[in-house]
PDB file of C-alpha atoms in Angstrom:
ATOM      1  CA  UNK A   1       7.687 -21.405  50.243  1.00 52.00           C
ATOM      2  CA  UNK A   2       5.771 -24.568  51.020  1.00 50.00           C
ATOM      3  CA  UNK A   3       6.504 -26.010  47.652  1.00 46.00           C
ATOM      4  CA  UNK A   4      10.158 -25.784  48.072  1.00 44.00           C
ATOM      5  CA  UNK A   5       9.782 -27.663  51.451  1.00 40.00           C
ATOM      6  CA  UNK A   6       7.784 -30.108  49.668  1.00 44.00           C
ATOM      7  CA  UNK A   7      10.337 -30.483  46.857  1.00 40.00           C
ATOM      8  CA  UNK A   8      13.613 -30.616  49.794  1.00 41.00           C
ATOM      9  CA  UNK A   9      11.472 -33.028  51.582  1.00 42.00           C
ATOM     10  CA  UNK A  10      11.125 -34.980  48.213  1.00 43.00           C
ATOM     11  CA  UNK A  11      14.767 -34.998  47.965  1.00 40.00           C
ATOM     12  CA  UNK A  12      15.960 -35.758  51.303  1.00 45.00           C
ATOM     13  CA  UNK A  13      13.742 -38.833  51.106  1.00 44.00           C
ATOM     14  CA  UNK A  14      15.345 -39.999  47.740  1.00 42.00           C
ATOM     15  CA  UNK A  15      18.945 -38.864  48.869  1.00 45.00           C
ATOM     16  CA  UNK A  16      18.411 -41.327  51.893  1.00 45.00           C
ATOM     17  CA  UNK A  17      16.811 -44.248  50.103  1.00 48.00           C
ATOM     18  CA  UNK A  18      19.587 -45.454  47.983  1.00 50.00           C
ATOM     19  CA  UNK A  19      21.640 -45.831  51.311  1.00 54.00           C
ATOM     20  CA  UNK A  20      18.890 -48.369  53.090  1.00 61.00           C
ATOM     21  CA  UNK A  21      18.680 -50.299  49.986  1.00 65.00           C
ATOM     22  CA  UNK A  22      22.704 -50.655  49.944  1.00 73.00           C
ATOM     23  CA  UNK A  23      22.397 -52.063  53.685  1.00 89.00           C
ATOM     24  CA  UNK A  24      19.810 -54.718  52.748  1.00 92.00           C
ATOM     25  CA  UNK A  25      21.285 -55.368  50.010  1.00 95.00           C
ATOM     26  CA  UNK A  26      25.261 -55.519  51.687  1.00 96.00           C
ATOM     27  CA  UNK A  27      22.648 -57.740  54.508  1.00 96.00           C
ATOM     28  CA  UNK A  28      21.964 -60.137  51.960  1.00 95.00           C
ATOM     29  CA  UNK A  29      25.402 -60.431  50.373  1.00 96.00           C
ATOM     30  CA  UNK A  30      26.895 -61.232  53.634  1.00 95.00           C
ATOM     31  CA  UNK A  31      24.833 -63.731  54.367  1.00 94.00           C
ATOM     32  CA  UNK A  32      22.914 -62.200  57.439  1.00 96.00           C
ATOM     33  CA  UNK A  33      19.615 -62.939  55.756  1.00 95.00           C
ATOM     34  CA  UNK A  34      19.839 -66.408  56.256  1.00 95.00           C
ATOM     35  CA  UNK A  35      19.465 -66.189  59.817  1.00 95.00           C
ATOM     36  CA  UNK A  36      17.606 -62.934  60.474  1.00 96.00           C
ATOM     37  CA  UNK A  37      14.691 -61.037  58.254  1.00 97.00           C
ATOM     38  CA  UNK A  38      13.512 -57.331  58.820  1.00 96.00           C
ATOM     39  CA  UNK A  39      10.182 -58.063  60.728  1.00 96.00           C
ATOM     40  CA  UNK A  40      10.341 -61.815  61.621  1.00 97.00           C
ATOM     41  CA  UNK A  41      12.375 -64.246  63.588  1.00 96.00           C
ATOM     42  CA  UNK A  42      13.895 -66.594  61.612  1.00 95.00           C
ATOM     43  CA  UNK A  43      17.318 -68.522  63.677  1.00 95.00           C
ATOM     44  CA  UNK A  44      17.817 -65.395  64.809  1.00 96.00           C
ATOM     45  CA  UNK A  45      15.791 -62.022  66.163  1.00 97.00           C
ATOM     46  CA  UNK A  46      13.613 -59.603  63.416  1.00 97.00           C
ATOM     47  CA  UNK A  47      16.330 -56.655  63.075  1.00 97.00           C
ATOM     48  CA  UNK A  48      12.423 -55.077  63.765  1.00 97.00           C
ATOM     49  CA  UNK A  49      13.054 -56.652  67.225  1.00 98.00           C
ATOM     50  CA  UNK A  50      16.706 -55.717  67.528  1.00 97.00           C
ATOM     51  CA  UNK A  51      16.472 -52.100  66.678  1.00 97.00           C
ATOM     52  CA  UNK A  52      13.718 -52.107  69.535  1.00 97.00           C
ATOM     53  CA  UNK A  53      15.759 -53.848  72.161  1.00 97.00           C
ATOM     54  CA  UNK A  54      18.742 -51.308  71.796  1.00 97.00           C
ATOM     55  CA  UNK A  55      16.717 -47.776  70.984  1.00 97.00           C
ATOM     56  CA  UNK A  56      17.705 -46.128  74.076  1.00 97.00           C
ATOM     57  CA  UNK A  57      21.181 -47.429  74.046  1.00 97.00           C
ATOM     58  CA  UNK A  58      23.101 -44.599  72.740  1.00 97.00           C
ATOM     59  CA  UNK A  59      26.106 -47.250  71.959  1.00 98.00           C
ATOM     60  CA  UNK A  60      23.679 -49.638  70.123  1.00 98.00           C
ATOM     61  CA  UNK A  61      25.634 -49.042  66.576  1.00 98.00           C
ATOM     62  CA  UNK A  62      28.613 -49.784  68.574  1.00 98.00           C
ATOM     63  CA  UNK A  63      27.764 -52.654  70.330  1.00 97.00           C
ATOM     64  CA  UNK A  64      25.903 -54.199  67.597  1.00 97.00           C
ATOM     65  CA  UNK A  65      28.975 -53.865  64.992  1.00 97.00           C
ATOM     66  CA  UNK A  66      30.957 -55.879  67.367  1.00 97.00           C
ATOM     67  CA  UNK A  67      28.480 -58.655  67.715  1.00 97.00           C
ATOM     68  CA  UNK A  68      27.951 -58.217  64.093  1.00 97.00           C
ATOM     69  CA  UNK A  69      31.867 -59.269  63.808  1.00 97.00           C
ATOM     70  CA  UNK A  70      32.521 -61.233  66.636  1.00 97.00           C
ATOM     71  CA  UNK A  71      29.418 -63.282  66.931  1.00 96.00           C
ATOM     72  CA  UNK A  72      27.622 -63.635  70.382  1.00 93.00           C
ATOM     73  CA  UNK A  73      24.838 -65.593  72.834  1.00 93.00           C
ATOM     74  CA  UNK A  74      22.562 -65.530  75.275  1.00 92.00           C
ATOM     75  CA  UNK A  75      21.074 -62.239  74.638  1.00 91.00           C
ATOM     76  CA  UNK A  76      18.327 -63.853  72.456  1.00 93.00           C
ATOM     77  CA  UNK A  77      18.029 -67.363  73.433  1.00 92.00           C
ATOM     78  CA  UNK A  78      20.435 -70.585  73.512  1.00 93.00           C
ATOM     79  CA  UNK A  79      21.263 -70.250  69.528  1.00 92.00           C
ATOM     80  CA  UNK A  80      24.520 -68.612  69.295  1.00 95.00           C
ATOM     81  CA  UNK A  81      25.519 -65.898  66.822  1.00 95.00           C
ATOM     82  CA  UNK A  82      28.341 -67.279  65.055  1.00 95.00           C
ATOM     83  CA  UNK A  83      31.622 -64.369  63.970  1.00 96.00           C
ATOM     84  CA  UNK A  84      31.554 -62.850  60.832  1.00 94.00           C
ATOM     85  CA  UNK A  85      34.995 -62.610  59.803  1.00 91.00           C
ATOM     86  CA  UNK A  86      34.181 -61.975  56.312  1.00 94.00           C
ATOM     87  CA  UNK A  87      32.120 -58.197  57.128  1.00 97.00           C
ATOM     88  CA  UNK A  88      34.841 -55.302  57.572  1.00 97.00           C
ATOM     89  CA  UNK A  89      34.338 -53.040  60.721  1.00 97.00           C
ATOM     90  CA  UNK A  90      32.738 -50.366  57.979  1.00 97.00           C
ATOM     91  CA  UNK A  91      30.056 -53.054  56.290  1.00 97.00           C
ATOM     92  CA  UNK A  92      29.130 -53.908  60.217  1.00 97.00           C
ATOM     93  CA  UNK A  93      28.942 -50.563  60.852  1.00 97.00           C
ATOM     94  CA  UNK A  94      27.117 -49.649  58.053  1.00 97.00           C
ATOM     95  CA  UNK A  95      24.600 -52.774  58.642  1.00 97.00           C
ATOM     96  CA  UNK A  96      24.314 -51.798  62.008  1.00 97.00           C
ATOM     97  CA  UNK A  97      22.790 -48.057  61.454  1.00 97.00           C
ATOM     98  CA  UNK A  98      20.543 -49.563  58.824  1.00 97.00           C
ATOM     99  CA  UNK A  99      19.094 -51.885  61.567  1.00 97.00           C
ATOM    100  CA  UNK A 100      18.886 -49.013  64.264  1.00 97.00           C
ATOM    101  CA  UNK A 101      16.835 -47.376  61.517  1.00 96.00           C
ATOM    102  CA  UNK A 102      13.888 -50.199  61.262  1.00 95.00           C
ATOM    103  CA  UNK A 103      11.098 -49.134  62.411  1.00 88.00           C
TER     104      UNK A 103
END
């Protein structure tokens, strides 16, 4: 029994990789790197920091896709977050949930 938890642990953990390395990697094709990285400011907040900010906002995916599209300011500082008009709804959606997942 406890080997075949180990082994559905094992593959839960591999099942869910692949799908944080697409989200970086869609992060970095749409350009969001250039203005944030995973755990330090750069123009804009660590997604470390953002994922933090919103973790008891149960519409944080939500709200953050929209800003993700639409751009936004004030919540960090006077540097604005310009629209992304190139990301879909899904990509910001998708980049979203990976950022709610950093830890």
């Amino acid at each position: 029994m406890k080997s075949s938890f180990i082994a559905l642990a094992a593959l839960a953990a591999t099942l869910s990789a692949p799908a944080a390395f697409a989200s970086a990697d869609l992060a970095q094709k749409k350009n969001c790197m250039a203005c944030h990285a995973v755990d330090k400011k750069l123009v804009g907040p660590s997604y470390k920091d953002v994922a933090a900010k919103y973790a008891k906002d149960k519409d944080a995916v939500k709200k953050l896709s929209e800003k993700i599209i639409k751009g936004g300011s004030g919540v960090w500082g006077p540097v604005p977050m310009p629209p992304n008009a190139q990301v879909s709804a899904d990509e910001a959606k998708q980049l979203a949930t990976w950022v709610m997942s950093i830890k």
